[in-house]
Coordinates of C-alpha atoms and ligand atoms in Angstrom, one line a residue:
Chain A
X274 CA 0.0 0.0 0.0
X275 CA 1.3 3.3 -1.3
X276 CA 1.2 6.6 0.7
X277 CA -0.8 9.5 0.0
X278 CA -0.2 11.1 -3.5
X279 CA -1.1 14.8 -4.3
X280 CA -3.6 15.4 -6.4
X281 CA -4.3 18.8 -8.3
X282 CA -7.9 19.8 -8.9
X283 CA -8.2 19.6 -12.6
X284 CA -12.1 20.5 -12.8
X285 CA -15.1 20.9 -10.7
X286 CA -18.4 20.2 -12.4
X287 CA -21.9 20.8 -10.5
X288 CA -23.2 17.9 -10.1
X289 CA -26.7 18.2 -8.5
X290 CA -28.1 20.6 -5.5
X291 CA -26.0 19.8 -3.0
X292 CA -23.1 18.2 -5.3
X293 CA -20.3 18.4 -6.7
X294 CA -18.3 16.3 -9.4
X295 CA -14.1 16.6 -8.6
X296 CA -11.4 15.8 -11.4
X297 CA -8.4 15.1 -9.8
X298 CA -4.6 14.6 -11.5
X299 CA -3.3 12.1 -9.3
X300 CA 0.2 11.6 -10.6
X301 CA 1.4 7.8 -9.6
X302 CA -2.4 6.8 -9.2
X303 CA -2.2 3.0 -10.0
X304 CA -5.9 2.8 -11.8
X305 CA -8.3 1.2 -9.4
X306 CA -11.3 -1.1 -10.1
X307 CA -15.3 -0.2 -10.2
X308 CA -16.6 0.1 -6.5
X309 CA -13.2 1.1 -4.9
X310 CA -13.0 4.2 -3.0
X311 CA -10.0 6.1 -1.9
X312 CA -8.9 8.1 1.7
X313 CA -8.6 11.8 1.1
X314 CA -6.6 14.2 3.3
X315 CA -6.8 17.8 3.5
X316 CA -4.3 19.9 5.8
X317 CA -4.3 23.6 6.9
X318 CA -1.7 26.0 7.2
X319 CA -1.8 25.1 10.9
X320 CA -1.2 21.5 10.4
X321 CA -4.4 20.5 11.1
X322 CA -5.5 17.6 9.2
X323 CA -9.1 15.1 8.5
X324 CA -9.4 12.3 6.5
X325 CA -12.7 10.9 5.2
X326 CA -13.3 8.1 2.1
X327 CA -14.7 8.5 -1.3
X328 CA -15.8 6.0 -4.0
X329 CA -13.9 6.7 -7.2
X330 CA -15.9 7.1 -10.4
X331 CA -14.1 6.5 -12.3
X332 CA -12.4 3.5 -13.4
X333 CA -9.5 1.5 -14.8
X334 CA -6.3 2.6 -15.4
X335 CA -4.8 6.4 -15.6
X336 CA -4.2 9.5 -13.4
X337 CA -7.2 11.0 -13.8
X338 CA -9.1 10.5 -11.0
X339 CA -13.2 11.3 -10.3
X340 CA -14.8 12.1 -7.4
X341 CA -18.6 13.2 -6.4
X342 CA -18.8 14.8 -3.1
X343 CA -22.7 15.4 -1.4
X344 CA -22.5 18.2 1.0
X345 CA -23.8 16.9 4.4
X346 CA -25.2 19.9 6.2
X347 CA -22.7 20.6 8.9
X348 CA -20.1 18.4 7.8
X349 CA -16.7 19.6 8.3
X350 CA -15.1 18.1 5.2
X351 CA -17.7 18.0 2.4
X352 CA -18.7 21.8 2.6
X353 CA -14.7 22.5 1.6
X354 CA -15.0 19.9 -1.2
X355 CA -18.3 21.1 -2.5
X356 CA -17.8 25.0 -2.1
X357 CA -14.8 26.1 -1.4
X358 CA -12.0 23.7 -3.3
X359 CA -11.3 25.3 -7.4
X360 CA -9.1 23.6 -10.0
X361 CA -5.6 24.1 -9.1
X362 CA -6.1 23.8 -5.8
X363 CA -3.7 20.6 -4.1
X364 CA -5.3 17.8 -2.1
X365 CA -3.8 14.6 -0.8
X366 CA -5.2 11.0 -1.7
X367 CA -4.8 7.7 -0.6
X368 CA -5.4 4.2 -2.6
X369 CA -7.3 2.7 -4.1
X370 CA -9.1 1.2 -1.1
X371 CA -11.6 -2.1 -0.8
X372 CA -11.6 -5.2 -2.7
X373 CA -14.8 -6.4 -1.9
X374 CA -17.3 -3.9 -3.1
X375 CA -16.0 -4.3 -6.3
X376 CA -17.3 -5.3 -10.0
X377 CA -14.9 -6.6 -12.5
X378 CA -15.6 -6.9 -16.3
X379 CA -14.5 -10.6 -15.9
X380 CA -17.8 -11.5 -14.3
X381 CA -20.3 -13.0 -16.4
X382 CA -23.3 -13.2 -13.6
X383 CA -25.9 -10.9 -13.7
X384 CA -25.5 -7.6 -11.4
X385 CA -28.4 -5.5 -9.7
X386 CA -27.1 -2.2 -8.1
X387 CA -29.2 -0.3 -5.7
X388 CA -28.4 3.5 -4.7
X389 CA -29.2 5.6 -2.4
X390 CA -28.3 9.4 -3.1
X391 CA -24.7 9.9 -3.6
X392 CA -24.4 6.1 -2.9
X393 CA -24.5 6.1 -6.7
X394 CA -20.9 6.5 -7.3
X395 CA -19.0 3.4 -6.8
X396 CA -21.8 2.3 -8.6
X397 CA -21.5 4.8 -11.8
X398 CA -17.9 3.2 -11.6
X399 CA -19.4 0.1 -12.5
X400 CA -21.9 1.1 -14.9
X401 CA -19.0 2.8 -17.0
X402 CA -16.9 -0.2 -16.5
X403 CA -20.0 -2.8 -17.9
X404 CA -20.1 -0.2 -21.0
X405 CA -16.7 0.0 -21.5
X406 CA -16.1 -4.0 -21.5
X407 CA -18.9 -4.0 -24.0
X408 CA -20.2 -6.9 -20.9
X409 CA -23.2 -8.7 -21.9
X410 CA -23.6 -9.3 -18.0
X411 CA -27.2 -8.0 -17.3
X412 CA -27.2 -4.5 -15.3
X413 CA -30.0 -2.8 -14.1
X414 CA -29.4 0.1 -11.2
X415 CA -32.0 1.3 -9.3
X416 CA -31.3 4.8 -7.9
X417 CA -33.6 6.3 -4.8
X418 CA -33.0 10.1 -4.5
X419 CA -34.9 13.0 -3.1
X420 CA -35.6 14.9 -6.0
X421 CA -34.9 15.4 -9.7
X422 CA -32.3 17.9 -8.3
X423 CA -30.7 15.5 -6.1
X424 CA -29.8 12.9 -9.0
X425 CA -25.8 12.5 -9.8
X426 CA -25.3 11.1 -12.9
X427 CA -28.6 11.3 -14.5
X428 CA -28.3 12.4 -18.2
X429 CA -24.8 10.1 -18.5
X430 CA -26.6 7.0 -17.0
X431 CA -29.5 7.8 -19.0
X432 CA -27.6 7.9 -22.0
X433 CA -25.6 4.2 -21.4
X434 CA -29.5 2.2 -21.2
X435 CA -29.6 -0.3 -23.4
X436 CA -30.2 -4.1 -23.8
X437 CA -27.6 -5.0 -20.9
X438 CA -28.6 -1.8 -18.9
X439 CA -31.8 -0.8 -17.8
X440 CA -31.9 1.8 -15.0
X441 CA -34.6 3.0 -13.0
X442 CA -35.6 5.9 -10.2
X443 CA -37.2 6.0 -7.2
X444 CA -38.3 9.3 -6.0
X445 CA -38.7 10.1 -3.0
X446 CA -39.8 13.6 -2.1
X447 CA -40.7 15.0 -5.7
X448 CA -40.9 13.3 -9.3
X449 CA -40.0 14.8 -12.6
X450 CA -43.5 16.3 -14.2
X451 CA -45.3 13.8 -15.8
X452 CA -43.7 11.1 -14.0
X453 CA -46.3 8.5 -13.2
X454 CA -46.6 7.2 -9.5
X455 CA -46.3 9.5 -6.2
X456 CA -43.4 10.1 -4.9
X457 CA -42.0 8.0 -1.7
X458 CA -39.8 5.3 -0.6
X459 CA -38.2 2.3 -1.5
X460 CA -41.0 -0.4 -1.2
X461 CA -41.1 -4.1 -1.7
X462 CA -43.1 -3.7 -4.5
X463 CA -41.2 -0.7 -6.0
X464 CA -38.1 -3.1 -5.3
X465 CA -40.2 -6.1 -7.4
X466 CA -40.7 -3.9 -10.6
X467 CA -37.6 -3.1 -11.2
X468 CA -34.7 -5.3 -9.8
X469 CA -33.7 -8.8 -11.3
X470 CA -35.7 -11.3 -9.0
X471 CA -33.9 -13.3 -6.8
X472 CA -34.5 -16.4 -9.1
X473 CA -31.7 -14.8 -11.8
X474 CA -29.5 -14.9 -9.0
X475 CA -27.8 -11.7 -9.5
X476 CA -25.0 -10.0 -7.3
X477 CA -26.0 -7.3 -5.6
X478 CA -24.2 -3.7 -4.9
X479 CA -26.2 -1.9 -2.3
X480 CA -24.4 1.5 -1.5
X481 CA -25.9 4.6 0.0
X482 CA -26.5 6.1 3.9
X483 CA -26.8 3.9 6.4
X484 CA -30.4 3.8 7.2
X485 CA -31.1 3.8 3.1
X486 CA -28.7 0.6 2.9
X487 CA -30.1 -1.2 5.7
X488 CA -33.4 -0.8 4.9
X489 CA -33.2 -1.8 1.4
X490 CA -30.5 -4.8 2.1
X491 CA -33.7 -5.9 3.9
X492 CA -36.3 -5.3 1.7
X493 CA -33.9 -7.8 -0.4
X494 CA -33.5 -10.3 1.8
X495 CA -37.3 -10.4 2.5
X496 CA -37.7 -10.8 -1.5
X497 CA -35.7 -14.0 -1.2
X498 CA -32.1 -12.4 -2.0
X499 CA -29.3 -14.6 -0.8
X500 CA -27.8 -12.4 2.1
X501 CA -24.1 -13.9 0.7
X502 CA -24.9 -12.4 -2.3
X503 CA -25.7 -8.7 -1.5
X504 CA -22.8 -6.6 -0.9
X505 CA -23.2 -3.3 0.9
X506 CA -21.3 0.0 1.1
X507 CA -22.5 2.5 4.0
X508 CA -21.3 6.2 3.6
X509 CA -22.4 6.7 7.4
X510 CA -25.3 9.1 8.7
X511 CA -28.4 7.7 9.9
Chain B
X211 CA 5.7 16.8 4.6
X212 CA 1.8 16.9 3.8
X213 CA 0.6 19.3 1.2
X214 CA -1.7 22.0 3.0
X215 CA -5.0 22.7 0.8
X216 CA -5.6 26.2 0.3
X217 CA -8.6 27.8 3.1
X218 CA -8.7 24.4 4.2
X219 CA -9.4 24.2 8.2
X220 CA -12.7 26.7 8.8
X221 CA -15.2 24.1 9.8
X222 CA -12.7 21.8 12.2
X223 CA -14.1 20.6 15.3
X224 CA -12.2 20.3 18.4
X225 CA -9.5 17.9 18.7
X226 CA -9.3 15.5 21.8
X227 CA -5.8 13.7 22.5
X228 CA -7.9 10.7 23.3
X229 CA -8.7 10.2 19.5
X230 CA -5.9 7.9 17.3
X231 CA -4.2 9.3 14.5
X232 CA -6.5 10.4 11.4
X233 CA -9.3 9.6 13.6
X234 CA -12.6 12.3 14.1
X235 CA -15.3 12.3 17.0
X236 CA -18.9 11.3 15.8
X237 CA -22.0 11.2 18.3
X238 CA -23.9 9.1 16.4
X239 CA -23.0 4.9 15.8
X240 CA -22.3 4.2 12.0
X241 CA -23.0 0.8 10.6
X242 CA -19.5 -1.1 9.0
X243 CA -21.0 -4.7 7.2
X244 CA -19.7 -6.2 4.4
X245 CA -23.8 -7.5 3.9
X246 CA -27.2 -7.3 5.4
X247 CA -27.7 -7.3 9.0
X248 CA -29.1 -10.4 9.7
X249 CA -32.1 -10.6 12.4
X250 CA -31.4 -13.7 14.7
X251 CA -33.6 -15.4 17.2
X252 CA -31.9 -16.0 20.5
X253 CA -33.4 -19.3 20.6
X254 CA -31.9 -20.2 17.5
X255 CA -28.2 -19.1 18.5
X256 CA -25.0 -20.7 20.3
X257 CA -21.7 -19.8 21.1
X258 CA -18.7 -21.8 20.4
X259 CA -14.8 -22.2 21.1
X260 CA -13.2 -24.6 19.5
X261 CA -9.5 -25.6 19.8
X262 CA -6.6 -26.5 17.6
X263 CA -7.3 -30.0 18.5
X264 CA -11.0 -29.6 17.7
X265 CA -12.3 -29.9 21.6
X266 CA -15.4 -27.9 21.9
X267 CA -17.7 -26.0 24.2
X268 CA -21.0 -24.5 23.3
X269 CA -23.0 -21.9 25.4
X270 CA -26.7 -21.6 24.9
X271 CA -28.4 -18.2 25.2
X272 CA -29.3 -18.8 28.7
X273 CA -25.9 -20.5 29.8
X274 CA -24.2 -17.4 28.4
X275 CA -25.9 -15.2 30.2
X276 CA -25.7 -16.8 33.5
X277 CA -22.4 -16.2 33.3
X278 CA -20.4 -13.8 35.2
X279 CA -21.2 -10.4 33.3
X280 CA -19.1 -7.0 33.6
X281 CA -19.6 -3.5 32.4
X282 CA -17.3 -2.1 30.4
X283 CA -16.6 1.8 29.7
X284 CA -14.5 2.1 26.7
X285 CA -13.3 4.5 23.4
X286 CA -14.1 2.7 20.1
X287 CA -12.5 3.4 16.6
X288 CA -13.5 2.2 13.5
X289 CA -11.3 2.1 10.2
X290 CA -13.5 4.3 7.9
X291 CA -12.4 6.8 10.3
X292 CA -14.7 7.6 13.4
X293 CA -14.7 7.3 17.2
X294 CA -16.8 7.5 19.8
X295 CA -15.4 8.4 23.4
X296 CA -16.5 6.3 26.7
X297 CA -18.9 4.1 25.2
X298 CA -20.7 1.5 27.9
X299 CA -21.2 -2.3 27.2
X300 CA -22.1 -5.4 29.6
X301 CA -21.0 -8.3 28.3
X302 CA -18.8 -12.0 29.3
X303 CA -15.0 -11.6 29.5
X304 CA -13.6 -14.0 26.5
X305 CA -11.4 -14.9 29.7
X306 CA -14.5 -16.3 31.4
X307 CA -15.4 -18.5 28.4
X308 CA -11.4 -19.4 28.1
X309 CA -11.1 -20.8 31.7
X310 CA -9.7 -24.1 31.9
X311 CA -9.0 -24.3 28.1
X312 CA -6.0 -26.0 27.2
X313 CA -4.4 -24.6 24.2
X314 CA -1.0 -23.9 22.9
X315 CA -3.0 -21.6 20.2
X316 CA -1.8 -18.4 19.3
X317 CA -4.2 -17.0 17.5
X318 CA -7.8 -17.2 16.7
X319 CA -10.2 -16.8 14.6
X320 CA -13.8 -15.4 14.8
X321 CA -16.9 -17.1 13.1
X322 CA -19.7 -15.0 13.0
X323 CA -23.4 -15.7 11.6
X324 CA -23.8 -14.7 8.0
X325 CA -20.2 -16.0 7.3
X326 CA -17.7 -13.0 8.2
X327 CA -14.8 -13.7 10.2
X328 CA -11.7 -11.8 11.2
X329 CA -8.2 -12.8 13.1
X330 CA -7.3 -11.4 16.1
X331 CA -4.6 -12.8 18.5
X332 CA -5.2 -15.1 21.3
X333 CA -3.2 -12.7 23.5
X334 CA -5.3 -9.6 22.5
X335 CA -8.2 -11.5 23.7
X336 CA -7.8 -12.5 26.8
X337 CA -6.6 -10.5 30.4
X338 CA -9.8 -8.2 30.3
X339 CA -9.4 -7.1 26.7
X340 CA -12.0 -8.2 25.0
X341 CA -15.4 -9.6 25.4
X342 CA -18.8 -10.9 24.3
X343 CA -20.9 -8.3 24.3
X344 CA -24.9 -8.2 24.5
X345 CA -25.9 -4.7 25.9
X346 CA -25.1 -1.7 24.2
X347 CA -25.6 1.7 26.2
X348 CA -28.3 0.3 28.8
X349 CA -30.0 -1.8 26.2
X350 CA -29.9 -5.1 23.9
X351 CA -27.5 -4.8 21.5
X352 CA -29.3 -3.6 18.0
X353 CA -29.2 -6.2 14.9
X354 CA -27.5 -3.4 12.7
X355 CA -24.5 -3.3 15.4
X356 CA -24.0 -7.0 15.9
X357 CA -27.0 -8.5 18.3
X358 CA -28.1 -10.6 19.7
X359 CA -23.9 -10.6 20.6
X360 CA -20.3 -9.1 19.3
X361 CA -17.1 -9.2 19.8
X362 CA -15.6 -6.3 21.7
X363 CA -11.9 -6.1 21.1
X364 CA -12.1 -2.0 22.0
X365 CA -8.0 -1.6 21.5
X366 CA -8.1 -2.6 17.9
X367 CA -10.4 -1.2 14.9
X368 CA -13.5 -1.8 15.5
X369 CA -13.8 -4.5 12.6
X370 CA -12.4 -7.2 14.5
X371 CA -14.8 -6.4 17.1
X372 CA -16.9 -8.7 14.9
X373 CA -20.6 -8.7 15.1
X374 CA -23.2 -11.4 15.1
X375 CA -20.1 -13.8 16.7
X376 CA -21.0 -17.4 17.0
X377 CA -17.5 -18.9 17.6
X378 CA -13.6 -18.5 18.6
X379 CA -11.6 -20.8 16.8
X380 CA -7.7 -21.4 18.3
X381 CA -5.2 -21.8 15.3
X382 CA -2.0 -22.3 15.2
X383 CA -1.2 -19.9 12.6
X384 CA -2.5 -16.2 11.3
X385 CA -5.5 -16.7 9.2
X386 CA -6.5 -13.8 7.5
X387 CA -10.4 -13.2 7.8
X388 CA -12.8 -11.3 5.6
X389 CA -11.9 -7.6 5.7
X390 CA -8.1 -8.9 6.1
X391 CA -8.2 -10.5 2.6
X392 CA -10.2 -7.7 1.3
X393 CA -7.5 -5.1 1.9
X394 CA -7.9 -4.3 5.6
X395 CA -4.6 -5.1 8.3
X396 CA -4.2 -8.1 9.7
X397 CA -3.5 -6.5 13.4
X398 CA -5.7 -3.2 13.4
X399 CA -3.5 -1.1 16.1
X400 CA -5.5 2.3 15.7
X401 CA -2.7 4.0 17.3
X402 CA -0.4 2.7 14.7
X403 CA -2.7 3.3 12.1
X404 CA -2.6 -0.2 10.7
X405 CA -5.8 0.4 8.4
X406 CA -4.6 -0.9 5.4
X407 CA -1.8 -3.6 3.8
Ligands
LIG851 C1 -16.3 3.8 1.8 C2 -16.9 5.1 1.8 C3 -17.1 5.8 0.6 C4 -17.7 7.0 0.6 N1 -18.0 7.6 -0.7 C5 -18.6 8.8 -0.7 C6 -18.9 9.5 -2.0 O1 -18.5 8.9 -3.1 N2 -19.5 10.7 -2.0 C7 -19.9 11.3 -0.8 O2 -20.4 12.4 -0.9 N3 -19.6 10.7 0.4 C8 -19.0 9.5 0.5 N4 -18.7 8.9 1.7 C9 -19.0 9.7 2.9 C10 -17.8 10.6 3.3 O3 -16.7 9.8 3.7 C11 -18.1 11.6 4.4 O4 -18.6 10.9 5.5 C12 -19.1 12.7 4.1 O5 -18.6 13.5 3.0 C13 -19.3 13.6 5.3 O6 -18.1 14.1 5.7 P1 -18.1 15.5 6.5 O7 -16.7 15.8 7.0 O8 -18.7 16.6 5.6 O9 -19.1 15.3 7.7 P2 -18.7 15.1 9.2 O10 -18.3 16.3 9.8 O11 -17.9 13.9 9.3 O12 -20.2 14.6 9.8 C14 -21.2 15.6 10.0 C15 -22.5 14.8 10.4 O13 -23.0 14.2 9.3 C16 -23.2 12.8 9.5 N5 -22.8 12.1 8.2 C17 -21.5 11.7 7.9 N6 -21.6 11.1 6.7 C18 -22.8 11.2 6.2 C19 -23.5 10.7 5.0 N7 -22.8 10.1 4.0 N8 -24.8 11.0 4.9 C20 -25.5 11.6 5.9 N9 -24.9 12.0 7.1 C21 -23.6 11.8 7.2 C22 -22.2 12.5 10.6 O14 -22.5 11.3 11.3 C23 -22.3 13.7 11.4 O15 -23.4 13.7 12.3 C24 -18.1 7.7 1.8 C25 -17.9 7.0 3.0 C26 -17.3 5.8 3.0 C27 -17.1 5.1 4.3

């Protein structure tokens, strides 16, 4: 394990209400798989230093390395990354991290990824790597967000649907107009529509908050989902 | 030397000495699994250590708590980075469940329901540091955070504090566990900051 590389802001790119997409030259970055993440270190003039993680967007091999940052209200690190940080600035990474919450183009079996909020990242790394492999593995992602304005990703996931990828929302606090449906929760039946049943014995990536992970790990494993076979990513919160 | 990020530093929150390196304070209790929580019945579970020569004992719900139980007050770190100061548990002493078990066993590892498992030294288990825990701040311990019973190995990350434990197992040798062959450290010293390998 290598130690922590600088990395120079090369772009930032709103992302949604609250977010922000980070391009990062990360000279000596080793290229990292889909669904890794990577420890990021900031330090002021003082010394001072905090470290939290971030799923990496991107994928595969190169410097160039992508980041999407939510702004938790009060947080002490993502407010910096989200407001104040502009391309030039330097940061400090670490990685890549995790080997477990991790999809590689190798795998033939079918792959059903669930997202809450910015819980879609690692997963946007996988998406892109499916495309990118030209994978006939089925994909479908199902991404839960708050509103239209929340969604990370949307038109470049929209974009990638086709026969191998089908991807699908859940609103929960307001739909786009004309959506059909009300807007609310993850439900067992929402959960039924859209993701490959249990019998197609997909893998499944569930990444997002806590409390959006555990409930929809469960709403899973009440549908008949192997528990060995879903693999979770918390981002913390409640 | 670190590189210092421009008007980085505003927003920083106090720092206590009693945190480990790269470490920050949270209030709430963030959820590490590699899965879903499983819910398990107490009826349905057991305890077990086993030893390198495959003697066993086995604790029922009941027998385990009938035995001795002790409160313990402790700091807790976890690898993706947070901490939370002077937490309280009640729990058995792994020393309690150890007594008269003969083993030359240096190591162990821990089975857990749902399949996980992690290594952690036999020595860093036993002399009052560790224990199998079933309360939680005054109350049962919650399914998200390892009940009906975890591991608590407070002095090392809080992954090898393994929840939903169902067994010890004495080896010989170092066996890697889950998070340990998924990247994590084999030891976990938070105030080494053996996170990664
Ligand atoms: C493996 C991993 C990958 C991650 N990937 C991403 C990512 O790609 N994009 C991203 O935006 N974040 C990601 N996170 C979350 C990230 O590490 C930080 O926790 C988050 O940015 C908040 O940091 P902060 O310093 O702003 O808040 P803090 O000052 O640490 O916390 C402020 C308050 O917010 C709560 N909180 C912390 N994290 C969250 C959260 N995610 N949701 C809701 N409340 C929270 C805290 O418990 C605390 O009460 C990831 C976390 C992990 C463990």
């Amino acid at each position: 394990m290598s130690g922590w590389l600088a990395a120079r802001v090369a772009e930032v790119v709103p992302a949604s209400a609250s977010g922000r997409v980070l391009v990062l030259d990360v000279p000596g970055w080793p290229g990292n798989l889909a669904g890794q993440h990577l420890d990021l270190r900031l330090t002021a003039e003082d010394g001072y230093q905090a470290v939290r993680s971030y799923s990496v967007a991107s994928v595969g091999a190169g410097e160039r390395v992508e980041l999407a940052v939510d702004e938790v209200p009060d947080g002490e690190v993502s407010p910096y990354l989200v407001q104040d940080v502009r391309p030039g600035d330097v940061l400090e990474v670490r990685g890549p991290l995790g080997r477990y919450f991790v999809w590689q183009p190798e795998d033939p079996g079918p792959v059903q990824l669930v997202a809450g909020g910015s819980g879609v990242v690692p997963l946007v790394a996988m998406v892109r790597a499916h495309a990118a492999a030209r994978s006939p593995a089925p994909f479908r992602l199902l991404c839960s967000v708050r509103t239209p304005a929340d969604a990370f990703y949307r038109p470049e996931l929209e974009a990638l649907v086709d026969d191998a990828f089908r991807l699908d929302w859940v609103w929960t606090r307001a739909a786009p107009p004309g959506w059909p449906g009300t807007p609310g929760r993850l439900t067992a039946a929402g959960l039924a529509a859209a993701a490959l049943p249990p019998e197609a014995g997909p893998t499944v990536y569930v990444c997002g908050p806590t409390g959006f992970v555990e409930a929809a790990a469960s709403l899973l494993v009440a549908a008949g989902h192997p528990p060995g076979r879903i693999r979770t990513e918390r981002f913390g919160g409640s | 030397m670190a590189v210092v990020s421009r008007g980085f530093g505003a927003r920083r929150r106090e720092q206590d000495p009693a945190l480990p390196p790269g470490q920050y304070l949270t209030t709430d209790f963030p959820v590490l699994s590699a899965g879903p929580t499983p819910h398990l019945h107490a009826g349905e579970w057991e305890l077990e250590v086993r030893t390198e020569t495959g003697a066993r004992r086995t604790w029922s719900w009941e027998e385990l708590l009938a035995l001795p139980q002790e409160d313990v007050r402790t700091d807790i770190h976890c690898v993706t980075r947070w901490s939370k100061l002077g937490t309280r548990w009640r729990g058995v002493a792994v020393d309690t469940l150890l007594e008269g078990v003969e083993t030359t066993a240096a190591f162990t590892t821990v089975h857990c329901y749902g399949g996980y498992t992690t290594n952690v030294p036999l020595a860093d288990l036993v002399d009052g540091k560790a224990w199998i825990a079933t309360e939680f701040e005054g109350a049962p311990l919650p399914d998200e955070h390892g009940g009906p019973a975890r591991l608590l190995v407070p002095h090392l990350y809080f992954w090898k504090s393994a929840k939903w434990v169902r067994g010890l197992v004495l080896t010989e040798t170092d066996e890697p566990g889950f998070w340990e062959r998924n990247g994590y450290h084999l030891y976990g010293d938070p105030w080494r900051e053996q996170r990664y390998w």
